[in-house]
Amino acid sequence: MMLRFGKLVLEKLRKPEILAFLYFTAMTILMTYPLVLRMRNSVIGQIGDNVYFIWLIHWFQDVILKLYISPFFDPFLNYPQGWNLASTDTSPIMVALALPGSLLFGHTWGFNFVMLVSFILSGFAMFLWIKHLTGDGVAAIIAGTIFAFLPYRMYHFLAGHLSLVGTMWFPFFFWGLYDLLRQEKFSLKPVLMAVISVFLIALTSSYYVYMTVLLSVVFIMGWVIFGGWRRYKSRALWQSLSLFALFSALLVGAAQYPYLSMGANDGLASRSIEYVSSFSASPTDFFFPAYSQVHWGEFIRTKLNISGTVEGTLYISMVSFILAVVGWFKRRNQPYRDLMNISALVAVVAFILALGIEPHWMGRKIISIPQLLRPIFGGSEMPQVYLPSYYLFKYFPFFSKMRAILRFGLFTLFFTSLLAGFGASLLRKQLKPSHRRWVGLLLLAFVFIDLYPGPFAQFSRVDGRPVDHWLAEQPNIGAVAQFPFAQEVDQDQVYNTLVHEKPYIGGFFNANYPEQYLRISPVMNGFPSRASVDLLEQLGVAYVVVDSSQYSDYALVDSEILSLGLRRLNVVAGQYVYGFP
């Protein structure tokens, strides 16, 4: 009996899908090493947005198990007014994936776990689609590896952007969308695949679902242009599209309702054109390797003078680009050449939109015309040139709410990875069967060399400050305030509320500052002053924490605070704590 069971298990493990899943699991551990050894109490990189998402996981956990209130409103932040979390990223589905691990091993472990899972599932999803299209498991592994470990994903992982690493739904969405457009006889399966996937995208990131909707229109237009128009009389087509549009609108609307309602009430700030322009991509962002890549990152930083940013890390991968070009030129007579044409179209449109408001080059706005072109323009000063995203910003609903429009570049990377899978498959088919495996392994090795970031050395312990542990021991008689007042909106201060478990008058507001914060800021920025101390008392603040390292003469500041009637309660690691008599 045991022998038969063992043979059955071995047979299951030999299935391509199981082997692929195990491969992406092993690659994730390798590409993020040594995070797997430090998941319980540390995050990779510096403290930043990561601790906000760790706090968010804990907040959802408390809401579900203890508080039984809406997870989109926290009455204990921006106290006493409360904070609408729809003003920033909440990513409910990514948080939900983190909750089991959070319950078992702590919220930091849960956060790290879902970050790693995003690599595994993104690669595995791309593998499944390419395997389904081409039947070539090796080419599918290559495409999945490229997509899973794109520098774009890797650097948002380093920055702790839980919502933005949630890219695993895209292969399933475009797979379902493509199949529902092509089906001759109506089937609900591709419709459900597309609808459920776009719903999951909407539960992952408002940025992603907005961009997905826009580029889905381009995808469908591409399908029409590249031959789909011939099926305009197909009943199955219109039935599929109608159901897809109806249920997608309902589910995406439900997922985005907190944000839509906030936007309708002017709770989401529109960005200035100048600010958004600074988040325009450069063409070089797509073709220069990531600036901290283990093999040639130093050359990028020193010789080309490109420091790079997380948002500007849009490197396509040279291997991916070459394979995509190979696939493009060999697409004739291929059964999915229409998908290859559509992919190229969407990749180009996404590239153009990612270029943003005004032309940039090597991460900087172009302000002077190159010497070679000056005779044509009659001078050296760059004329005002607006790119297509400018017009969407000006006239398209909700477009002006977005900050980092260069994130459209993710779709260029996605469809290039898809084309690379086609290219790898077509290239291998031209070889002798005995050579195909070795060429596949060689291509995979090139992908690894191109994308491997090297072992990570920087980790940050997630534990709160000593003063927060002291505050946790104090009675819950009021809220906490942090000074200088600019620190009220730091992500780590939001996380620190998990430690001291007291209301806090700040929050991680990003650009969407709540009414209370805007109202009290002018007064609080003048702390210490009589007006600020009176306002603190009105807000129900019991503990005033002041970071002495941020003041040049703290002895003078301390005496001013005491003269205003506050009493010093404690000094912990440079943090002075005051209270009311």
PDB file of C-alpha atoms in Angstrom, residues 277-528:
ATOM      1  CA  SER A 277       5.441  65.179 -15.101  1.00  0.00           C
ATOM      2  CA  SER A 278       8.274  64.316 -12.719  1.00  0.00           C
ATOM      3  CA  PHE A 279       6.971  60.731 -12.804  1.00  0.00           C
ATOM      4  CA  SER A 280       7.367  60.412 -16.566  1.00  0.00           C
ATOM      5  CA  ALA A 281       9.424  57.478 -17.811  1.00  0.00           C
ATOM      6  CA  SER A 282      12.448  57.831 -20.049  1.00  0.00           C
ATOM      7  CA  PRO A 283      12.971  55.491 -23.018  1.00  0.00           C
ATOM      8  CA  THR A 284      16.275  54.629 -21.351  1.00  0.00           C
ATOM      9  CA  ASP A 285      14.386  53.273 -18.323  1.00  0.00           C
ATOM     10  CA  PHE A 286      13.228  50.357 -20.471  1.00  0.00           C
ATOM     11  CA  PHE A 287      16.578  49.496 -22.022  1.00  0.00           C
ATOM     12  CA  PHE A 288      19.238  50.223 -19.376  1.00  0.00           C
ATOM     13  CA  PRO A 289      19.707  47.452 -16.802  1.00  0.00           C
ATOM     14  CA  ALA A 290      18.590  48.120 -13.240  1.00  0.00           C
ATOM     15  CA  TYR A 291      21.050  50.421 -11.508  1.00  0.00           C
ATOM     16  CA  SER A 292      21.865  47.991  -8.695  1.00  0.00           C
ATOM     17  CA  GLN A 293      21.995  44.837 -10.833  1.00  0.00           C
ATOM     18  CA  VAL A 294      24.766  42.618  -9.495  1.00  0.00           C
ATOM     19  CA  HIS A 295      26.768  42.407 -12.735  1.00  0.00           C
ATOM     20  CA  TRP A 296      26.613  45.863 -14.331  1.00  0.00           C
ATOM     21  CA  GLY A 297      24.752  48.091 -11.899  1.00  0.00           C
ATOM     22  CA  GLU A 298      27.997  49.828 -10.933  1.00  0.00           C
ATOM     23  CA  PHE A 299      28.627  50.730 -14.578  1.00  0.00           C
ATOM     24  CA  ILE A 300      25.108  52.166 -14.882  1.00  0.00           C
ATOM     25  CA  ARG A 301      25.583  54.294 -11.762  1.00  0.00           C
ATOM     26  CA  THR A 302      29.099  55.580 -12.385  1.00  0.00           C
ATOM     27  CA  LYS A 303      29.676  55.660 -16.136  1.00  0.00           C
ATOM     28  CA  LEU A 304      26.179  56.624 -17.259  1.00  0.00           C
ATOM     29  CA  ASN A 305      25.415  58.714 -14.156  1.00  0.00           C
ATOM     30  CA  ILE A 306      21.996  57.156 -13.629  1.00  0.00           C
ATOM     31  CA  SER A 307      21.083  56.801  -9.966  1.00  0.00           C
ATOM     32  CA  GLY A 308      17.687  55.263 -10.741  1.00  0.00           C
ATOM     33  CA  THR A 309      14.455  55.184  -8.754  1.00  0.00           C
ATOM     34  CA  VAL A 310      12.041  52.463  -7.765  1.00  0.00           C
ATOM     35  CA  GLU A 311       9.323  53.876 -10.020  1.00  0.00           C
ATOM     36  CA  GLY A 312      11.743  54.349 -12.918  1.00  0.00           C
ATOM     37  CA  THR A 313      12.968  50.747 -12.861  1.00  0.00           C
ATOM     38  CA  LEU A 314      11.320  49.500 -16.060  1.00  0.00           C
ATOM     39  CA  TYR A 315      14.094  47.420 -17.607  1.00  0.00           C
ATOM     40  CA  ILE A 316      12.582  45.036 -20.166  1.00  0.00           C
ATOM     41  CA  SER A 317      15.478  42.535 -19.961  1.00  0.00           C
ATOM     42  CA  MET A 318      17.742  42.253 -22.961  1.00  0.00           C
ATOM     43  CA  VAL A 319      17.034  38.531 -23.283  1.00  0.00           C
ATOM     44  CA  SER A 320      13.299  39.191 -23.205  1.00  0.00           C
ATOM     45  CA  PHE A 321      13.572  41.917 -25.832  1.00  0.00           C
ATOM     46  CA  ILE A 322      15.651  39.775 -28.203  1.00  0.00           C
ATOM     47  CA  LEU A 323      13.316  36.789 -27.843  1.00  0.00           C
ATOM     48  CA  ALA A 324      10.296  39.051 -28.371  1.00  0.00           C
ATOM     49  CA  VAL A 325      11.832  40.421 -31.580  1.00  0.00           C
ATOM     50  CA  VAL A 326      12.603  36.867 -32.746  1.00  0.00           C
ATOM     51  CA  GLY A 327       9.013  35.858 -32.074  1.00  0.00           C
ATOM     52  CA  TRP A 328       7.669  38.928 -33.861  1.00  0.00           C
ATOM     53  CA  PHE A 329       9.605  38.295 -37.055  1.00  0.00           C
ATOM     54  CA  LYS A 330       8.711  34.602 -37.042  1.00  0.00           C
ATOM     55  CA  ARG A 331       5.008  35.119 -36.304  1.00  0.00           C
ATOM     56  CA  ARG A 332       3.810  34.431 -39.864  1.00  0.00           C
ATOM     57  CA  ASN A 333       1.796  31.226 -40.199  1.00  0.00           C
ATOM     58  CA  GLN A 334       1.652  30.860 -36.406  1.00  0.00           C
ATOM     59  CA  PRO A 335      -1.759  29.985 -34.917  1.00  0.00           C
ATOM     60  CA  TYR A 336      -1.541  32.849 -32.400  1.00  0.00           C
ATOM     61  CA  ARG A 337      -0.040  35.531 -34.607  1.00  0.00           C
ATOM     62  CA  ASP A 338      -3.072  37.743 -33.877  1.00  0.00           C
ATOM     63  CA  LEU A 339      -2.219  37.603 -30.161  1.00  0.00           C
ATOM     64  CA  MET A 340       1.395  38.449 -30.975  1.00  0.00           C
ATOM     65  CA  ASN A 341       0.245  41.469 -32.991  1.00  0.00           C
ATOM     66  CA  ILE A 342      -2.117  42.553 -30.219  1.00  0.00           C
ATOM     67  CA  SER A 343       0.630  42.121 -27.609  1.00  0.00           C
ATOM     68  CA  ALA A 344       3.016  44.288 -29.609  1.00  0.00           C
ATOM     69  CA  LEU A 345       0.338  46.966 -30.015  1.00  0.00           C
ATOM     70  CA  VAL A 346      -0.560  47.084 -26.314  1.00  0.00           C
ATOM     71  CA  ALA A 347       3.135  47.055 -25.341  1.00  0.00           C
ATOM     72  CA  VAL A 348       3.799  50.077 -27.575  1.00  0.00           C
ATOM     73  CA  VAL A 349       0.729  51.995 -26.351  1.00  0.00           C
ATOM     74  CA  ALA A 350       1.665  51.302 -22.718  1.00  0.00           C
ATOM     75  CA  PHE A 351       5.222  52.437 -23.471  1.00  0.00           C
ATOM     76  CA  ILE A 352       3.937  55.735 -24.913  1.00  0.00           C
ATOM     77  CA  LEU A 353       1.612  56.336 -21.953  1.00  0.00           C
ATOM     78  CA  ALA A 354       4.419  55.557 -19.501  1.00  0.00           C
ATOM     79  CA  LEU A 355       6.512  58.318 -21.092  1.00  0.00           C
ATOM     80  CA  GLY A 356       4.179  60.638 -19.259  1.00  0.00           C
ATOM     81  CA  ILE A 357       3.479  64.321 -19.670  1.00  0.00           C
ATOM     82  CA  GLU A 358       6.687  65.643 -21.247  1.00  0.00           C
ATOM     83  CA  PRO A 359       9.742  64.046 -22.895  1.00  0.00           C
ATOM     84  CA  HIS A 360      12.418  62.751 -20.512  1.00  0.00           C
ATOM     85  CA  TRP A 361      15.814  61.191 -21.177  1.00  0.00           C
ATOM     86  CA  MET A 362      17.954  59.214 -18.733  1.00  0.00           C
ATOM     87  CA  GLY A 363      15.596  60.117 -15.905  1.00  0.00           C
ATOM     88  CA  ARG A 364      15.583  63.861 -16.518  1.00  0.00           C
ATOM     89  CA  LYS A 365      13.245  66.234 -18.316  1.00  0.00           C
ATOM     90  CA  ILE A 366      14.663  67.317 -21.684  1.00  0.00           C
ATOM     91  CA  ILE A 367      15.304  71.067 -21.483  1.00  0.00           C
ATOM     92  CA  SER A 368      17.771  71.541 -24.341  1.00  0.00           C
ATOM     93  CA  ILE A 369      17.910  70.156 -27.867  1.00  0.00           C
ATOM     94  CA  PRO A 370      20.873  67.917 -28.776  1.00  0.00           C
ATOM     95  CA  GLN A 371      23.573  69.673 -30.811  1.00  0.00           C
ATOM     96  CA  LEU A 372      22.845  67.577 -33.899  1.00  0.00           C
ATOM     97  CA  LEU A 373      19.198  68.693 -34.037  1.00  0.00           C
ATOM     98  CA  ARG A 374      19.633  72.382 -33.231  1.00  0.00           C
ATOM     99  CA  PRO A 375      19.808  73.533 -36.885  1.00  0.00           C
ATOM    100  CA  ILE A 376      16.406  71.914 -37.466  1.00  0.00           C
ATOM    101  CA  PHE A 377      14.768  73.631 -34.489  1.00  0.00           C
ATOM    102  CA  GLY A 378      16.697  76.884 -34.889  1.00  0.00           C
ATOM    103  CA  GLY A 379      18.013  76.978 -31.326  1.00  0.00           C
ATOM    104  CA  SER A 380      19.040  75.020 -28.252  1.00  0.00           C
ATOM    105  CA  GLU A 381      15.956  75.489 -26.087  1.00  0.00           C
ATOM    106  CA  MET A 382      13.524  72.589 -26.044  1.00  0.00           C
ATOM    107  CA  PRO A 383      10.073  73.685 -27.265  1.00  0.00           C
ATOM    108  CA  GLN A 384       7.060  72.735 -25.164  1.00  0.00           C
ATOM    109  CA  VAL A 385       6.039  69.230 -26.213  1.00  0.00           C
ATOM    110  CA  TYR A 386       3.155  67.364 -24.622  1.00  0.00           C
ATOM    111  CA  LEU A 387       2.841  63.594 -24.900  1.00  0.00           C
ATOM    112  CA  PRO A 388      -0.462  61.641 -25.089  1.00  0.00           C
ATOM    113  CA  SER A 389      -0.693  61.194 -21.304  1.00  0.00           C
ATOM    114  CA  TYR A 390      -0.969  64.980 -20.970  1.00  0.00           C
ATOM    115  CA  TYR A 391      -4.304  64.950 -22.791  1.00  0.00           C
ATOM    116  CA  LEU A 392      -5.578  62.013 -20.755  1.00  0.00           C
ATOM    117  CA  PHE A 393      -4.511  63.900 -17.625  1.00  0.00           C
ATOM    118  CA  LYS A 394      -6.441  66.978 -18.734  1.00  0.00           C
ATOM    119  CA  TYR A 395      -9.617  65.378 -20.030  1.00  0.00           C
ATOM    120  CA  PHE A 396      -9.983  61.740 -18.930  1.00  0.00           C
ATOM    121  CA  PRO A 397     -11.859  60.906 -15.677  1.00  0.00           C
ATOM    122  CA  PHE A 398      -9.664  60.035 -12.680  1.00  0.00           C
ATOM    123  CA  PHE A 399      -6.425  60.147 -14.709  1.00  0.00           C
ATOM    124  CA  SER A 400      -5.295  63.241 -12.783  1.00  0.00           C
ATOM    125  CA  LYS A 401      -5.651  61.315  -9.506  1.00  0.00           C
ATOM    126  CA  MET A 402      -2.667  59.143 -10.453  1.00  0.00           C
ATOM    127  CA  ARG A 403       0.842  60.114  -9.465  1.00  0.00           C
ATOM    128  CA  ALA A 404       3.149  57.525 -11.038  1.00  0.00           C
ATOM    129  CA  ILE A 405       1.800  57.204 -14.576  1.00  0.00           C
ATOM    130  CA  LEU A 406       5.046  55.523 -15.599  1.00  0.00           C
ATOM    131  CA  ARG A 407       3.532  52.378 -14.049  1.00  0.00           C
ATOM    132  CA  PHE A 408       1.863  51.910 -17.427  1.00  0.00           C
ATOM    133  CA  GLY A 409       5.305  50.550 -18.296  1.00  0.00           C
ATOM    134  CA  LEU A 410       4.465  47.348 -16.413  1.00  0.00           C
ATOM    135  CA  PHE A 411       2.160  46.385 -19.284  1.00  0.00           C
ATOM    136  CA  THR A 412       4.995  46.889 -21.760  1.00  0.00           C
ATOM    137  CA  LEU A 413       7.057  44.511 -19.635  1.00  0.00           C
ATOM    138  CA  PHE A 414       4.196  42.031 -19.334  1.00  0.00           C
ATOM    139  CA  PHE A 415       3.483  41.785 -23.053  1.00  0.00           C
ATOM    140  CA  THR A 416       7.186  41.716 -23.905  1.00  0.00           C
ATOM    141  CA  SER A 417       7.532  38.736 -21.545  1.00  0.00           C
ATOM    142  CA  LEU A 418       4.611  37.079 -23.329  1.00  0.00           C
ATOM    143  CA  LEU A 419       6.215  37.681 -26.734  1.00  0.00           C
ATOM    144  CA  ALA A 420       9.511  36.364 -25.352  1.00  0.00           C
ATOM    145  CA  GLY A 421       7.739  33.102 -24.535  1.00  0.00           C
ATOM    146  CA  PHE A 422       6.531  32.862 -28.122  1.00  0.00           C
ATOM    147  CA  GLY A 423      10.025  33.705 -29.371  1.00  0.00           C
ATOM    148  CA  ALA A 424      11.665  31.037 -27.222  1.00  0.00           C
ATOM    149  CA  SER A 425       9.159  28.441 -28.425  1.00  0.00           C
ATOM    150  CA  LEU A 426       9.595  29.319 -32.114  1.00  0.00           C
ATOM    151  CA  LEU A 427      13.374  29.352 -31.760  1.00  0.00           C
ATOM    152  CA  ARG A 428      13.426  25.916 -30.129  1.00  0.00           C
ATOM    153  CA  LYS A 429      11.109  24.432 -32.755  1.00  0.00           C
ATOM    154  CA  GLN A 430      13.682  25.166 -35.453  1.00  0.00           C
ATOM    155  CA  LEU A 431      16.310  23.061 -33.689  1.00  0.00           C
ATOM    156  CA  LYS A 432      16.916  19.353 -33.605  1.00  0.00           C
ATOM    157  CA  PRO A 433      15.091  17.662 -30.716  1.00  0.00           C
ATOM    158  CA  SER A 434      18.434  16.789 -29.095  1.00  0.00           C
ATOM    159  CA  HIS A 435      19.428  20.480 -29.052  1.00  0.00           C
ATOM    160  CA  ARG A 436      16.177  21.997 -27.816  1.00  0.00           C
ATOM    161  CA  ARG A 437      16.658  21.265 -24.128  1.00  0.00           C
ATOM    162  CA  TRP A 438      20.202  22.629 -24.080  1.00  0.00           C
ATOM    163  CA  VAL A 439      19.197  25.809 -25.878  1.00  0.00           C
ATOM    164  CA  GLY A 440      16.324  26.211 -23.422  1.00  0.00           C
ATOM    165  CA  LEU A 441      18.693  25.845 -20.477  1.00  0.00           C
ATOM    166  CA  LEU A 442      21.119  28.297 -22.070  1.00  0.00           C
ATOM    167  CA  LEU A 443      18.360  30.881 -22.552  1.00  0.00           C
ATOM    168  CA  LEU A 444      17.249  30.383 -18.962  1.00  0.00           C
ATOM    169  CA  ALA A 445      20.840  30.915 -17.792  1.00  0.00           C
ATOM    170  CA  PHE A 446      21.018  34.168 -19.778  1.00  0.00           C
ATOM    171  CA  VAL A 447      17.769  35.324 -18.158  1.00  0.00           C
ATOM    172  CA  PHE A 448      19.186  34.561 -14.717  1.00  0.00           C
ATOM    173  CA  ILE A 449      22.406  36.478 -15.438  1.00  0.00           C
ATOM    174  CA  ASP A 450      20.396  39.401 -16.811  1.00  0.00           C
ATOM    175  CA  LEU A 451      18.021  39.680 -13.847  1.00  0.00           C
ATOM    176  CA  TYR A 452      19.799  38.302 -10.771  1.00  0.00           C
ATOM    177  CA  PRO A 453      20.142  41.089  -8.161  1.00  0.00           C
ATOM    178  CA  GLY A 454      22.639  39.248  -5.964  1.00  0.00           C
ATOM    179  CA  PRO A 455      22.104  38.262  -2.314  1.00  0.00           C
ATOM    180  CA  PHE A 456      20.510  41.032  -0.271  1.00  0.00           C
ATOM    181  CA  ALA A 457      22.534  42.397   2.602  1.00  0.00           C
ATOM    182  CA  GLN A 458      20.288  45.128   3.997  1.00  0.00           C
ATOM    183  CA  PHE A 459      17.528  44.148   6.399  1.00  0.00           C
ATOM    184  CA  SER A 460      15.560  46.237   8.868  1.00  0.00           C
ATOM    185  CA  ARG A 461      14.119  44.893  12.083  1.00  0.00           C
ATOM    186  CA  VAL A 462      10.429  45.630  12.581  1.00  0.00           C
ATOM    187  CA  ASP A 463       9.869  46.217  16.262  1.00  0.00           C
ATOM    188  CA  GLY A 464       8.876  49.798  17.049  1.00  0.00           C
ATOM    189  CA  ARG A 465      10.924  52.223  19.132  1.00  0.00           C
ATOM    190  CA  PRO A 466      11.823  51.880  22.817  1.00  0.00           C
ATOM    191  CA  VAL A 467       9.536  54.811  23.577  1.00  0.00           C
ATOM    192  CA  ASP A 468       6.601  52.956  22.008  1.00  0.00           C
ATOM    193  CA  HIS A 469       7.204  49.974  24.261  1.00  0.00           C
ATOM    194  CA  TRP A 470       7.228  52.358  27.235  1.00  0.00           C
ATOM    195  CA  LEU A 471       3.992  53.970  26.040  1.00  0.00           C
ATOM    196  CA  ALA A 472       2.418  50.522  25.816  1.00  0.00           C
ATOM    197  CA  GLU A 473       2.830  50.192  29.582  1.00  0.00           C
ATOM    198  CA  GLN A 474       1.063  53.493  30.294  1.00  0.00           C
ATOM    199  CA  PRO A 475      -2.671  53.871  30.934  1.00  0.00           C
ATOM    200  CA  ASN A 476      -4.972  54.453  27.944  1.00  0.00           C
ATOM    201  CA  ILE A 477      -6.102  57.930  28.925  1.00  0.00           C
ATOM    202  CA  GLY A 478      -5.743  59.647  25.547  1.00  0.00           C
ATOM    203  CA  ALA A 479      -4.015  59.876  22.203  1.00  0.00           C
ATOM    204  CA  VAL A 480      -0.370  60.174  21.142  1.00  0.00           C
ATOM    205  CA  ALA A 481       1.103  63.080  19.163  1.00  0.00           C
ATOM    206  CA  GLN A 482       4.559  63.125  17.554  1.00  0.00           C
ATOM    207  CA  PHE A 483       6.791  66.158  16.939  1.00  0.00           C
ATOM    208  CA  PRO A 484       8.184  67.678  14.818  1.00  0.00           C
ATOM    209  CA  PHE A 485       4.712  67.596  13.316  1.00  0.00           C
ATOM    210  CA  ALA A 486       6.049  66.486   9.915  1.00  0.00           C
ATOM    211  CA  GLN A 487       6.705  63.076  11.518  1.00  0.00           C
ATOM    212  CA  GLU A 488       2.969  62.601  12.111  1.00  0.00           C
ATOM    213  CA  VAL A 489       2.581  61.287   8.551  1.00  0.00           C
ATOM    214  CA  ASP A 490       5.557  58.888   8.538  1.00  0.00           C
ATOM    215  CA  GLN A 491       4.756  55.245   7.792  1.00  0.00           C
ATOM    216  CA  ASP A 492       6.759  54.013  10.764  1.00  0.00           C
ATOM    217  CA  GLN A 493       4.705  56.163  13.134  1.00  0.00           C
ATOM    218  CA  VAL A 494       1.589  54.386  11.906  1.00  0.00           C
ATOM    219  CA  TYR A 495       3.264  51.028  12.543  1.00  0.00           C
ATOM    220  CA  ASN A 496       4.284  52.190  16.028  1.00  0.00           C
ATOM    221  CA  THR A 497       0.615  52.347  17.005  1.00  0.00           C
ATOM    222  CA  LEU A 498       0.673  48.528  16.929  1.00  0.00           C
ATOM    223  CA  VAL A 499       3.208  48.662  19.736  1.00  0.00           C
ATOM    224  CA  HIS A 500       1.772  51.332  22.036  1.00  0.00           C
ATOM    225  CA  GLU A 501      -1.889  50.558  21.137  1.00  0.00           C
ATOM    226  CA  LYS A 502      -3.146  54.093  21.640  1.00  0.00           C
ATOM    227  CA  PRO A 503      -5.012  56.514  19.381  1.00  0.00           C
ATOM    228  CA  TYR A 504      -2.767  58.688  17.232  1.00  0.00           C
ATOM    229  CA  ILE A 505      -3.535  62.077  15.697  1.00  0.00           C
ATOM    230  CA  GLY A 506      -1.483  61.356  12.547  1.00  0.00           C
ATOM    231  CA  GLY A 507      -1.550  58.767   9.778  1.00  0.00           C
ATOM    232  CA  PHE A 508       0.006  57.788   6.452  1.00  0.00           C
ATOM    233  CA  PHE A 509      -1.976  60.275   4.385  1.00  0.00           C
ATOM    234  CA  ASN A 510       0.203  60.459   1.277  1.00  0.00           C
ATOM    235  CA  ALA A 511      -1.225  63.296  -0.863  1.00  0.00           C
ATOM    236  CA  ASN A 512      -4.811  62.958   0.379  1.00  0.00           C
ATOM    237  CA  TYR A 513      -4.708  64.838   3.652  1.00  0.00           C
ATOM    238  CA  PRO A 514      -7.899  64.656   5.748  1.00  0.00           C
ATOM    239  CA  GLU A 515      -9.719  67.792   6.818  1.00  0.00           C
ATOM    240  CA  GLN A 516      -8.536  67.622  10.426  1.00  0.00           C
ATOM    241  CA  TYR A 517      -4.876  67.356   9.474  1.00  0.00           C
ATOM    242  CA  LEU A 518      -5.101  70.324   7.094  1.00  0.00           C
ATOM    243  CA  ARG A 519      -6.890  72.348   9.754  1.00  0.00           C
ATOM    244  CA  ILE A 520      -4.481  71.695  12.619  1.00  0.00           C
ATOM    245  CA  SER A 521      -1.201  71.661  10.658  1.00  0.00           C
ATOM    246  CA  PRO A 522      -0.577  75.447  10.664  1.00  0.00           C
ATOM    247  CA  VAL A 523      -0.928  75.508  14.437  1.00  0.00           C
ATOM    248  CA  MET A 524       0.966  72.285  15.138  1.00  0.00           C
ATOM    249  CA  ASN A 525       3.885  73.317  12.933  1.00  0.00           C
ATOM    250  CA  GLY A 526       4.451  76.129  15.430  1.00  0.00           C
ATOM    251  CA  PHE A 527       4.917  73.723  18.368  1.00  0.00           C
ATOM    252  CA  PRO A 528       5.869  74.537  21.091  1.00  0.00           C
TER     253      PRO A 528
END
